[in-house]
CSV table of N, CA and C in Angstrom, one decimal:
chain,number,residue,atom,x,y,z
A,1,MET,N,165.2,162.1,76.7
A,1,MET,CA,164.2,161.2,76.1
A,1,MET,C,162.8,161.9,76.2
A,2,THR,N,162.1,161.9,75.1
A,2,THR,CA,160.7,162.5,75.2
A,2,THR,C,159.7,161.4,75.1
A,3,HIS,N,158.5,161.8,75.6
A,3,HIS,CA,157.4,160.8,75.6
A,3,HIS,C,156.7,160.7,74.3
A,4,ILE,N,157.0,161.6,73.3
A,4,ILE,CA,156.5,161.5,72.0
A,4,ILE,C,157.7,161.4,71.1
A,5,ARG,N,157.9,160.2,70.4
A,5,ARG,CA,159.2,160.0,69.7
A,5,ARG,C,159.0,159.2,68.4
A,6,SER,N,159.9,159.3,67.5
A,6,SER,CA,159.9,158.5,66.3
A,6,SER,C,160.7,157.2,66.6
A,7,PHE,N,160.5,156.3,65.6
A,7,PHE,CA,161.2,155.0,65.6
A,7,PHE,C,161.5,154.6,64.2
A,8,GLU,N,162.7,154.5,63.9
A,8,GLU,CA,163.2,154.1,62.5
A,8,GLU,C,162.5,154.9,61.4
A,9,GLY,N,162.5,156.2,61.7
A,9,GLY,CA,161.9,157.2,60.7
A,9,GLY,C,160.4,157.3,60.7
A,10,ARG,N,159.8,156.5,61.5
A,10,ARG,CA,158.3,156.7,61.6
A,10,ARG,C,158.0,157.7,62.8
A,11,CYS,N,157.3,158.8,62.4
A,11,CYS,CA,157.1,159.9,63.4
A,11,CYS,C,155.6,160.0,63.7
A,12,PRO,N,155.3,160.3,65.0
A,12,PRO,CA,153.9,160.6,65.3
A,12,PRO,C,153.4,161.9,64.6
A,13,LYS,N,152.2,161.9,64.2
A,13,LYS,CA,151.6,163.1,63.6
A,13,LYS,C,150.4,163.4,64.5
A,14,ILE,N,150.5,164.5,65.3
A,14,ILE,CA,149.5,164.8,66.3
A,14,ILE,C,148.9,166.1,65.9
A,15,ASP,N,147.6,166.1,65.7
A,15,ASP,CA,146.9,167.4,65.4
A,15,ASP,C,147.1,168.4,66.6
A,16,PRO,N,147.3,169.7,66.2
A,16,PRO,CA,147.6,170.7,67.3
A,16,PRO,C,146.5,170.8,68.3
A,17,SER,N,145.2,170.4,68.0
A,17,SER,CA,144.2,170.4,69.0
A,17,SER,C,144.1,169.2,69.9
A,18,ALA,N,144.9,168.1,69.6
A,18,ALA,CA,144.9,166.9,70.4
A,18,ALA,C,145.6,167.2,71.7
A,19,TRP,N,145.4,166.4,72.7
A,19,TRP,CA,146.1,166.5,73.9
A,19,TRP,C,146.6,165.2,74.4
A,20,VAL,N,147.9,165.2,74.7
A,20,VAL,CA,148.6,164.0,75.2
A,20,VAL,C,149.2,164.3,76.5
A,21,ASP,N,148.8,163.5,77.5
A,21,ASP,CA,149.4,163.7,78.9
A,21,ASP,C,150.9,163.4,78.8
A,22,GLU,N,151.7,164.2,79.6
A,22,GLU,CA,153.1,164.1,79.6
A,22,GLU,C,153.6,162.7,80.1
A,23,THR,N,152.8,161.9,80.8
A,23,THR,CA,153.2,160.6,81.2
A,23,THR,C,152.8,159.5,80.2
A,24,ALA,N,152.1,159.8,79.2
A,24,ALA,CA,151.8,158.9,78.1
A,24,ALA,C,153.0,158.8,77.2
A,25,VAL,N,153.1,157.6,76.5
A,25,VAL,CA,154.2,157.4,75.6
A,25,VAL,C,153.6,157.1,74.2
A,26,VAL,N,154.0,157.9,73.2
A,26,VAL,CA,153.5,157.7,71.8
A,26,VAL,C,154.8,157.6,70.9
A,27,ILE,N,154.8,156.4,70.3
A,27,ILE,CA,156.0,156.1,69.5
A,27,ILE,C,155.7,155.7,68.1
A,28,GLY,N,156.4,156.2,67.1
A,28,GLY,CA,156.3,155.7,65.7
A,28,GLY,C,155.2,156.2,64.9
A,29,GLU,N,154.7,155.4,64.0
A,29,GLU,CA,153.7,155.8,63.1
A,29,GLU,C,152.3,155.8,63.7
A,30,VAL,N,152.1,156.9,64.4
A,30,VAL,CA,150.8,157.2,65.1
A,30,VAL,C,150.2,158.5,64.7
A,31,THR,N,149.0,158.5,64.3
A,31,THR,CA,148.2,159.7,64.0
A,31,THR,C,147.2,159.9,65.0
A,32,LEU,N,147.1,161.1,65.5
A,32,LEU,CA,146.1,161.6,66.5
A,32,LEU,C,145.3,162.7,65.8
A,33,GLY,N,144.0,162.5,65.7
A,33,GLY,CA,143.1,163.4,65.0
A,33,GLY,C,142.7,164.6,65.9
A,34,ALA,N,142.0,165.5,65.4
A,34,ALA,CA,141.6,166.7,66.0
A,34,ALA,C,140.8,166.4,67.3
A,35,GLU,N,141.2,167.1,68.4
A,35,GLU,CA,140.6,167.0,69.7
A,35,GLU,C,140.6,165.6,70.3
A,36,ALA,N,141.5,164.7,69.8
A,36,ALA,CA,141.7,163.4,70.4
A,36,ALA,C,142.5,163.7,71.7
A,37,SER,N,142.4,162.7,72.7
A,37,SER,CA,143.1,162.8,73.9
A,37,SER,C,143.7,161.5,74.3
A,38,VAL,N,144.9,161.6,74.9
A,38,VAL,CA,145.6,160.4,75.4
A,38,VAL,C,146.0,160.7,76.9
A,39,TRP,N,145.5,159.9,77.8
A,39,TRP,CA,145.6,160.2,79.2
A,39,TRP,C,146.7,159.5,79.9
A,40,PRO,N,146.9,159.8,81.2
A,40,PRO,CA,148.2,159.3,81.9
A,40,PRO,C,148.4,157.8,81.8
A,41,GLY,N,149.7,157.5,81.6
A,41,GLY,CA,150.2,156.2,81.6
A,41,GLY,C,149.8,155.3,80.4
A,42,CYS,N,149.4,155.9,79.3
A,42,CYS,CA,149.1,155.1,78.1
A,42,CYS,C,150.4,154.9,77.3
A,43,VAL,N,150.3,153.7,76.6
A,43,VAL,CA,151.4,153.4,75.7
A,43,VAL,C,150.8,153.2,74.3
A,44,ILE,N,151.2,154.0,73.4
A,44,ILE,CA,150.7,153.9,72.0
A,44,ILE,C,151.9,153.7,71.1
A,45,ARG,N,152.1,152.4,70.7
A,45,ARG,CA,153.4,152.0,70.1
A,45,ARG,C,153.2,151.6,68.6
A,46,GLY,N,153.4,152.5,67.7
A,46,GLY,CA,153.3,152.3,66.3
A,46,GLY,C,154.6,152.0,65.7
A,47,ASP,N,155.4,151.1,66.2
A,47,ASP,CA,156.7,150.8,65.8
A,47,ASP,C,156.8,149.9,64.6
A,48,ILE,N,155.9,148.9,64.5
A,48,ILE,CA,156.0,148.0,63.4
A,48,ILE,C,154.8,148.0,62.4
A,49,HIS,N,153.9,148.9,62.7
A,49,HIS,CA,152.7,149.1,61.8
A,49,HIS,C,152.1,150.4,62.3
A,50,ARG,N,151.1,150.9,61.6
A,50,ARG,CA,150.5,152.2,62.0
A,50,ARG,C,149.4,152.1,63.0
A,51,ILE,N,149.2,153.2,63.7
A,51,ILE,CA,148.1,153.4,64.6
A,51,ILE,C,147.4,154.7,64.3
A,52,GLU,N,146.1,154.7,64.0
A,52,GLU,CA,145.3,155.9,63.7
A,52,GLU,C,144.3,156.1,64.8
A,53,ILE,N,144.2,157.2,65.3
A,53,ILE,CA,143.2,157.6,66.3
A,53,ILE,C,142.5,158.8,65.8
A,54,GLY,N,141.1,158.6,65.7
A,54,GLY,CA,140.3,159.6,65.0
A,54,GLY,C,140.0,160.8,65.9
A,55,ALA,N,139.3,161.8,65.3
A,55,ALA,CA,138.9,163.0,66.0
A,55,ALA,C,138.0,162.7,67.2
A,56,ARG,N,138.3,163.5,68.2
A,56,ARG,CA,137.4,163.4,69.5
A,56,ARG,C,137.5,162.1,70.2
A,57,THR,N,138.4,161.2,69.8
A,57,THR,CA,138.5,159.9,70.5
A,57,THR,C,139.4,160.1,71.7
A,58,ASN,N,139.1,159.4,72.8
A,58,ASN,CA,139.9,159.4,74.0
A,58,ASN,C,140.4,158.1,74.4
A,59,ILE,N,141.7,158.0,74.7
A,59,ILE,CA,142.3,156.8,75.1
A,59,ILE,C,142.7,157.0,76.6
A,60,GLN,N,142.0,156.3,77.5
A,60,GLN,CA,142.1,156.6,78.9
A,60,GLN,C,143.2,155.9,79.6
A,61,ASP,N,143.5,156.3,80.8
A,61,ASP,CA,144.6,156.0,81.7
A,61,ASP,C,145.0,154.5,81.6
A,62,GLY,N,146.3,154.3,81.3
A,62,GLY,CA,146.9,152.9,81.4
A,62,GLY,C,146.6,152.0,80.2
A,63,SER,N,146.0,152.6,79.2
A,63,SER,CA,145.7,151.7,78.0
A,63,SER,C,146.9,151.5,77.2
A,64,VAL,N,146.9,150.4,76.5
A,64,VAL,CA,148.0,150.0,75.6
A,64,VAL,C,147.5,149.7,74.2
A,65,LEU,N,148.0,150.4,73.2
A,65,LEU,CA,147.7,150.2,71.8
A,65,LEU,C,148.9,149.7,71.1
A,66,HIS,N,148.9,148.5,70.4
A,66,HIS,CA,150.0,148.0,69.7
A,66,HIS,C,149.5,147.3,68.5
A,67,VAL,N,150.4,146.9,67.6
A,67,VAL,CA,150.1,146.4,66.3
A,67,VAL,C,150.8,145.0,66.0
A,68,SER,N,150.4,144.4,64.9
A,68,SER,CA,151.2,143.2,64.4
A,68,SER,C,151.9,143.5,63.1
A,69,HIS,N,153.1,143.0,63.0
A,69,HIS,CA,153.8,143.3,61.8
A,69,HIS,C,153.5,142.3,60.7
A,70,GLU,N,153.8,142.7,59.5
A,70,GLU,CA,153.7,141.8,58.3
A,70,GLU,C,154.6,140.6,58.4
A,71,SER,N,154.0,139.4,58.2
A,71,SER,CA,154.8,138.2,58.3
A,71,SER,C,154.0,137.1,57.5
A,72,ARG,N,154.6,136.0,57.3
A,72,ARG,CA,153.8,134.9,56.7
A,72,ARG,C,152.7,134.4,57.6
A,73,PHE,N,152.8,134.7,58.9
A,73,PHE,CA,151.8,134.3,59.9
A,73,PHE,C,150.6,135.3,59.9
A,74,MET,N,150.9,136.5,59.4
A,74,MET,CA,149.9,137.6,59.4
A,74,MET,C,150.2,138.5,58.2
A,75,PRO,N,149.8,137.9,57.0
A,75,PRO,CA,150.1,138.7,55.8
A,75,PRO,C,149.4,140.1,55.9
A,76,GLY,N,150.2,141.2,55.6
A,76,GLY,CA,149.7,142.5,55.7
A,76,GLY,C,149.8,143.1,57.1
A,77,GLY,N,150.1,142.3,58.1
A,77,GLY,CA,150.1,142.8,59.5
A,77,GLY,C,148.7,143.2,59.9
A,78,ALA,N,148.7,143.9,61.0
A,78,ALA,CA,147.4,144.4,61.6
A,78,ALA,C,147.6,145.7,62.3
A,79,PRO,N,147.2,146.8,61.7
A,79,PRO,CA,147.3,148.1,62.3
A,79,PRO,C,146.2,148.2,63.4
A,80,VAL,N,146.3,149.3,64.1
A,80,VAL,CA,145.1,149.7,65.0
A,80,VAL,C,144.5,150.9,64.4
A,81,VAL,N,143.2,150.9,64.1
A,81,VAL,CA,142.5,152.0,63.6
A,81,VAL,C,141.3,152.3,64.5
A,82,VAL,N,141.3,153.4,65.2
A,82,VAL,CA,140.2,153.8,66.1
A,82,VAL,C,139.6,155.0,65.4
A,83,HIS,N,138.4,154.9,65.0
A,83,HIS,CA,137.7,156.0,64.3
A,83,HIS,C,137.3,157.2,65.2
A,84,GLU,N,136.4,158.0,64.8
A,84,GLU,CA,136.0,159.2,65.5
A,84,GLU,C,135.1,158.9,66.7
A,85,ASP,N,135.2,159.8,67.7
A,85,ASP,CA,134.2,159.8,68.8
A,85,ASP,C,134.1,158.4,69.6
A,86,VAL,N,135.3,157.8,69.8
A,86,VAL,CA,135.4,156.6,70.5
A,86,VAL,C,135.9,156.8,71.9
A,87,THR,N,135.4,156.1,72.9
A,87,THR,CA,135.9,156.2,74.3
A,87,THR,C,136.5,154.8,74.6
A,88,VAL,N,137.8,154.9,74.9
A,88,VAL,CA,138.6,153.7,75.2
A,88,VAL,C,138.8,153.8,76.7
A,89,GLY,N,138.2,153.0,77.5
A,89,GLY,CA,138.3,153.0,79.0
A,89,GLY,C,139.6,152.7,79.5
A,90,HIS,N,139.8,152.9,80.9
A,90,HIS,CA,141.0,152.7,81.6
A,90,HIS,C,141.5,151.2,81.4
A,91,GLN,N,142.8,151.1,81.2
A,91,GLN,CA,143.6,149.9,81.1
A,91,GLN,C,143.0,148.9,80.0
A,92,VAL,N,142.6,149.5,78.9
A,92,VAL,CA,142.2,148.7,77.8
A,92,VAL,C,143.4,148.3,76.9
A,93,VAL,N,143.4,147.1,76.3
A,93,VAL,CA,144.4,146.7,75.3
A,93,VAL,C,143.7,146.6,74.0
A,94,LEU,N,144.2,147.4,73.0
A,94,LEU,CA,143.8,147.3,71.6
A,94,LEU,C,145.0,146.8,70.8
A,95,HIS,N,144.9,145.7,70.2
A,95,HIS,CA,146.0,145.1,69.5
A,95,HIS,C,145.6,144.7,68.0
A,96,GLY,N,146.1,145.5,67.1
A,96,GLY,CA,145.9,145.2,65.7
A,96,GLY,C,144.4,145.1,65.3
A,97,CYS,N,143.6,146.0,65.8
A,97,CYS,CA,142.1,145.9,65.6
A,97,CYS,C,141.6,147.2,65.0
A,98,GLU,N,140.3,147.2,64.7
A,98,GLU,CA,139.6,148.4,64.2
A,98,GLU,C,138.4,148.6,65.1
A,99,ILE,N,138.2,149.9,65.5
A,99,ILE,CA,137.1,150.3,66.3
A,99,ILE,C,136.4,151.4,65.5
A,100,ARG,N,135.2,151.2,65.1
A,100,ARG,CA,134.5,152.3,64.3
A,100,ARG,C,133.9,153.3,65.2
A,101,HIS,N,133.3,154.3,64.7
A,101,HIS,CA,132.8,155.5,65.4
A,101,HIS,C,131.8,155.2,66.5
A,102,HIS,N,131.8,156.1,67.5
A,102,HIS,CA,130.8,156.0,68.6
A,102,HIS,C,130.8,154.7,69.3
A,103,CYS,N,131.9,154.1,69.6
A,103,CYS,CA,132.0,152.9,70.4
A,103,CYS,C,132.5,153.3,71.8
A,104,LEU,N,132.2,152.5,72.8
A,104,LEU,CA,132.8,152.6,74.1
A,104,LEU,C,133.4,151.3,74.5
A,105,ILE,N,134.7,151.2,74.8
A,105,ILE,CA,135.4,150.0,75.2
A,105,ILE,C,135.5,150.1,76.7
A,106,GLY,N,134.9,149.2,77.4
A,106,GLY,CA,134.9,149.3,78.9
A,106,GLY,C,136.2,149.0,79.5
A,107,ILE,N,136.3,149.4,80.8
A,107,ILE,CA,137.6,149.3,81.6
A,107,ILE,C,138.1,147.8,81.5
A,108,GLY,N,139.4,147.7,81.2
A,108,GLY,CA,140.1,146.4,81.2
A,108,GLY,C,139.7,145.5,80.1
A,109,ALA,N,139.0,145.9,79.1
A,109,ALA,CA,138.7,145.1,77.9
A,109,ALA,C,139.9,144.8,77.1
A,110,ARG,N,139.9,143.8,76.3
A,110,ARG,CA,140.9,143.4,75.3
A,110,ARG,C,140.3,143.1,74.0
A,111,VAL,N,140.9,143.8,73.0
A,111,VAL,CA,140.4,143.6,71.6
A,111,VAL,C,141.6,143.2,70.8
A,112,LEU,N,141.6,142.0,70.1
A,112,LEU,CA,142.8,141.5,69.5
A,112,LEU,C,142.8,141.6,68.0
A,113,ASP,N,143.9,141.1,67.4
A,113,ASP,CA,144.2,141.3,66.0
A,113,ASP,C,143.0,141.0,65.1
A,114,ARG,N,142.8,142.0,64.2
A,114,ARG,CA,141.8,141.9,63.1
A,114,ARG,C,140.4,141.8,63.6
A,115,ALA,N,140.2,142.1,64.8
A,115,ALA,CA,138.8,142.2,65.3
A,115,ALA,C,138.2,143.5,64.8
A,116,LEU,N,136.9,143.6,64.7
A,116,LEU,CA,136.2,144.8,64.3
A,116,LEU,C,135.0,145.1,65.2
A,117,LEU,N,134.9,146.3,65.7
A,117,LEU,CA,133.7,146.7,66.4
A,117,LEU,C,133.0,147.7,65.5
A,118,GLU,N,131.8,147.4,65.1
A,118,GLU,CA,131.0,148.3,64.2
A,118,GLU,C,130.5,149.5,65.0
A,119,PRO,N,130.0,150.5,64.3
A,119,PRO,CA,129.6,151.7,65.0
A,119,PRO,C,128.5,151.5,66.1
A,120,PHE,N,128.6,152.3,67.2
A,120,PHE,CA,127.7,152.2,68.3
A,120,PHE,C,127.7,150.8,69.0
A,121,THR,N,128.9,150.4,69.2
A,121,THR,CA,129.1,149.1,70.0
A,121,THR,C,129.5,149.5,71.4
A,122,LEU,N,128.9,148.9,72.4
A,122,LEU,CA,129.2,149.1,73.8
A,122,LEU,C,129.8,147.8,74.3
A,123,LEU,N,131.1,147.8,74.6
A,123,LEU,CA,131.9,146.6,75.0
A,123,LEU,C,132.1,146.7,76.5
A,124,GLY,N,131.5,145.7,77.3
A,124,GLY,CA,131.6,145.8,78.7
A,124,GLY,C,133.0,145.6,79.3
A,125,ALA,N,133.1,146.1,80.5
A,125,ALA,CA,134.4,146.0,81.2
A,125,ALA,C,134.9,144.6,81.3
A,126,GLY,N,136.2,144.4,81.1
A,126,GLY,CA,136.8,143.1,81.2
A,126,GLY,C,136.5,142.1,80.1
A,127,SER,N,135.8,142.5,79.1
A,127,SER,CA,135.5,141.6,77.9
A,127,SER,C,136.7,141.4,77.1
A,128,LEU,N,136.6,140.3,76.3
A,128,LEU,CA,137.7,139.9,75.4
A,128,LEU,C,137.1,139.7,74.0
A,129,VAL,N,137.6,140.4,73.0
A,129,VAL,CA,137.2,140.3,71.6
A,129,VAL,C,138.3,139.5,71.0
A,130,THR,N,138.0,138.3,70.5
A,130,THR,CA,139.0,137.4,70.0
A,130,THR,C,139.5,137.8,68.6
A,131,PRO,N,140.6,137.3,68.2
A,131,PRO,CA,141.1,137.6,66.8
A,131,PRO,C,140.1,137.4,65.7
A,132,GLY,N,139.9,138.4,64.9
A,132,GLY,CA,139.0,138.3,63.8
A,132,GLY,C,137.5,138.4,64.1
A,133,GLN,N,137.2,138.5,65.4
A,133,GLN,CA,135.8,138.6,65.8
A,133,GLN,C,135.2,139.9,65.3
A,134,VAL,N,133.9,139.9,64.9
A,134,VAL,CA,133.2,141.1,64.4
A,134,VAL,C,132.1,141.3,65.4
A,135,LEU,N,132.0,142.5,66.0
A,135,LEU,CA,130.9,142.8,66.9
A,135,LEU,C,129.9,143.8,66.2
A,136,GLU,N,128.7,143.3,66.0
A,136,GLU,CA,127.7,144.1,65.3
A,136,GLU,C,127.4,145.3,66.1
A,137,GLY,N,127.3,146.4,65.4
A,137,GLY,CA,127.0,147.7,66.1
A,137,GLY,C,125.5,147.8,66.6
A,138,GLY,N,125.3,148.6,67.6
A,138,GLY,CA,124.0,148.8,68.2
A,138,GLY,C,123.7,147.9,69.3
A,139,TYR,N,124.7,147.2,69.8
A,139,TYR,CA,124.5,146.2,70.9
A,139,TYR,C,125.5,146.3,72.0
A,140,LEU,N,125.1,145.8,73.2
A,140,LEU,CA,126.0,145.6,74.3
A,140,LEU,C,126.6,144.2,74.2
A,141,TRP,N,127.9,144.2,74.3
A,141,TRP,CA,128.6,142.9,74.2
A,141,TRP,C,129.4,142.7,75.6
A,142,LEU,N,129.3,141.5,76.1
A,142,LEU,CA,130.0,141.2,77.4
A,142,LEU,C,130.7,139.8,77.4
A,143,GLY,N,131.7,139.7,78.2
A,143,GLY,CA,132.3,138.3,78.4
A,143,GLY,C,133.6,138.1,77.7
A,144,ALA,N,134.1,136.9,77.9
A,144,ALA,CA,135.3,136.4,77.3
A,144,ALA,C,135.1,135.0,76.8
A,145,PRO,N,134.9,134.8,75.6
A,145,PRO,CA,134.9,135.8,74.5
A,145,PRO,C,133.6,136.6,74.6
A,146,ALA,N,133.6,137.8,74.0
A,146,ALA,CA,132.5,138.7,74.0
A,146,ALA,C,131.3,138.1,73.3
A,147,ARG,N,130.1,138.2,73.9
A,147,ARG,CA,128.9,137.7,73.3
A,147,ARG,C,127.8,138.9,73.3
A,148,ARG,N,127.0,138.9,72.3
A,148,ARG,CA,126.0,139.9,72.2
A,148,ARG,C,124.9,139.6,73.2
A,149,VAL,N,124.6,140.7,74.0
A,149,VAL,CA,123.7,140.6,75.1
A,149,VAL,C,122.3,141.1,74.8
A,150,ARG,N,122.3,142.4,74.2
A,150,ARG,CA,121.0,143.0,73.9
A,150,ARG,C,121.3,144.2,73.1
A,151,ALA,N,120.2,144.7,72.5
A,151,ALA,CA,120.3,146.0,71.8
A,151,ALA,C,120.5,147.2,72.7
A,152,LEU,N,121.2,148.2,72.3
A,152,LEU,CA,121.4,149.4,73.1
A,152,LEU,C,120.1,150.2,73.2
A,153,THR,N,119.8,150.8,74.3
A,153,THR,CA,118.7,151.7,74.5
A,153,THR,C,119.0,153.0,73.8
A,154,ASP,N,118.0,153.8,73.5
A,154,ASP,CA,118.3,155.1,73.0
A,154,ASP,C,119.2,156.0,73.9
A,155,ARG,N,118.9,155.8,75.2
A,155,ARG,CA,119.7,156.6,76.2
A,155,ARG,C,121.2,156.1,76.1
A,156,GLU,N,121.5,154.8,76.0
A,156,GLU,CA,122.9,154.3,75.9
A,156,GLU,C,123.5,154.9,74.6
A,157,ARG,N,122.8,154.9,73.5
A,157,ARG,CA,123.3,155.5,72.3
A,157,ARG,C,123.7,156.9,72.4
A,158,GLU,N,122.8,157.7,73.1
A,158,GLU,CA,123.1,159.1,73.4
A,158,GLU,C,124.3,159.2,74.3
A,159,TYR,N,124.5,158.3,75.2
A,159,TYR,CA,125.7,158.3,76.1
A,159,TYR,C,127.0,158.1,75.4
A,160,LEU,N,127.0,157.3,74.4
A,160,LEU,CA,128.2,157.1,73.6
A,160,LEU,C,128.6,158.3,72.9
A,161,VAL,N,127.7,159.2,72.5
A,161,VAL,CA,128.0,160.5,71.9
A,161,VAL,C,128.5,161.4,73.0
A,162,TYR,N,127.7,161.5,74.1
A,162,TYR,CA,128.0,162.4,75.2
A,162,TYR,C,129.4,162.2,75.7
A,163,VAL,N,129.8,160.9,76.0
A,163,VAL,CA,131.0,160.7,76.7
A,163,VAL,C,132.2,161.1,75.9
A,164,ALA,N,132.2,160.9,74.6
A,164,ALA,CA,133.3,161.4,73.7
A,164,ALA,C,133.4,162.9,73.8
A,165,GLN,N,132.3,163.6,73.8
A,165,GLN,CA,132.3,165.1,73.8
A,165,GLN,C,132.8,165.6,75.2
A,166,ASN,N,132.4,164.8,76.3
A,166,ASN,CA,132.8,165.2,77.6
A,166,ASN,C,134.3,165.1,77.7
A,167,TYR,N,135.0,164.1,77.1
A,167,TYR,CA,136.4,164.0,77.2
A,167,TYR,C,137.1,165.1,76.4
A,168,VAL,N,136.5,165.6,75.3
A,168,VAL,CA,137.0,166.8,74.6
A,168,VAL,C,137.1,168.0,75.5
A,169,ARG,N,136.0,168.2,76.3
A,169,ARG,CA,135.9,169.3,77.2
A,169,ARG,C,136.9,169.1,78.4
A,170,LEU,N,137.1,167.9,78.9
A,170,LEU,CA,138.0,167.7,80.0
A,170,LEU,C,139.4,167.9,79.5
A,171,ALA,N,139.8,167.4,78.3
A,171,ALA,CA,141.1,167.7,77.8
A,171,ALA,C,141.4,169.2,77.6
A,172,ASP,N,140.4,169.9,77.2
A,172,ASP,CA,140.6,171.4,77.1
A,172,ASP,C,140.9,172.0,78.5
A,173,ARG,N,140.3,171.5,79.6
A,173,ARG,CA,140.5,172.0,80.9
A,173,ARG,C,142.0,171.6,81.3
A,174,TYR,N,142.4,170.4,81.0
A,174,TYR,CA,143.8,170.0,81.3
A,174,TYR,C,144.8,170.9,80.6
A,175,ARG,N,144.5,171.2,79.3
A,175,ARG,CA,145.4,172.0,78.5
A,175,ARG,C,145.5,173.4,79.1
A,176,ALA,N,144.3,173.9,79.5
A,176,ALA,CA,144.3,175.3,80.1
A,176,ALA,C,145.1,175.3,81.4
A,177,GLU,N,145.0,174.2,82.2
A,177,GLU,CA,145.7,174.1,83.5
A,177,GLU,C,147.2,174.1,83.3
A,178,SER,N,147.6,173.3,82.3
A,178,SER,CA,149.1,173.2,82.0
A,178,SER,C,149.6,174.5,81.5
A,179,THR,N,148.8,175.2,80.7
A,179,THR,CA,149.2,176.5,80.1
A,179,THR,C,149.3,177.5,81.3
A,180,HIS,N,148.4,177.5,82.2
A,180,HIS,CA,148.4,178.4,83.3
A,180,HIS,C,149.6,178.1,84.2
A,181,ALA,N,149.8,176.8,84.5
A,181,ALA,CA,151.0,176.5,85.3
A,181,ALA,C,152.3,176.9,84.7
A,182,ALA,N,152.4,176.8,83.4
A,182,ALA,CA,153.6,177.2,82.7
A,182,ALA,C,153.9,178.7,82.8
A,183,THR,N,152.9,179.5,83.0
A,183,THR,CA,153.0,181.0,83.0
A,183,THR,C,153.3,181.4,84.5
A,184,GLN,N,153.2,180.6,85.4
A,184,GLN,CA,153.4,181.0,86.8
A,184,GLN,C,154.8,181.0,87.2
């Protein structure tokens, strides 16, 4: 059994420059963009709808990404679409939602079906984004349900760009380490 596998003919498509830790599980219709990274203990399950993870996005340890299928209760279903340069913190749940570019999802946050985070959204640790909720970009959002707290500072906006790039560099170091270990 492999940690990257197909389901009912749906196969993961992983860019050669992406990095997936060997303890992560990636199943089904999942696309990982260039320099994306998936860290230890993650489950990314595109078994009943698609999951798209954009370039330079990182999905950190213990996070779970899943989808909703097409039904009379959810016409069209709900895929997960995470755009470029997004940081998904440890133990986050993304379920059938869309995260636009340069967002940071704090540790333990939950984002549910058909929710949308606009670009440059900072979602605080432990927050809950309810089904269909739209978070306006350029703000810090906190709580359960998530509420807009204040506009992001210039420094915070810079950090959202920095942290995604930092994870690209860290994934490169992990790839180099595993290549080095394999040659020993």
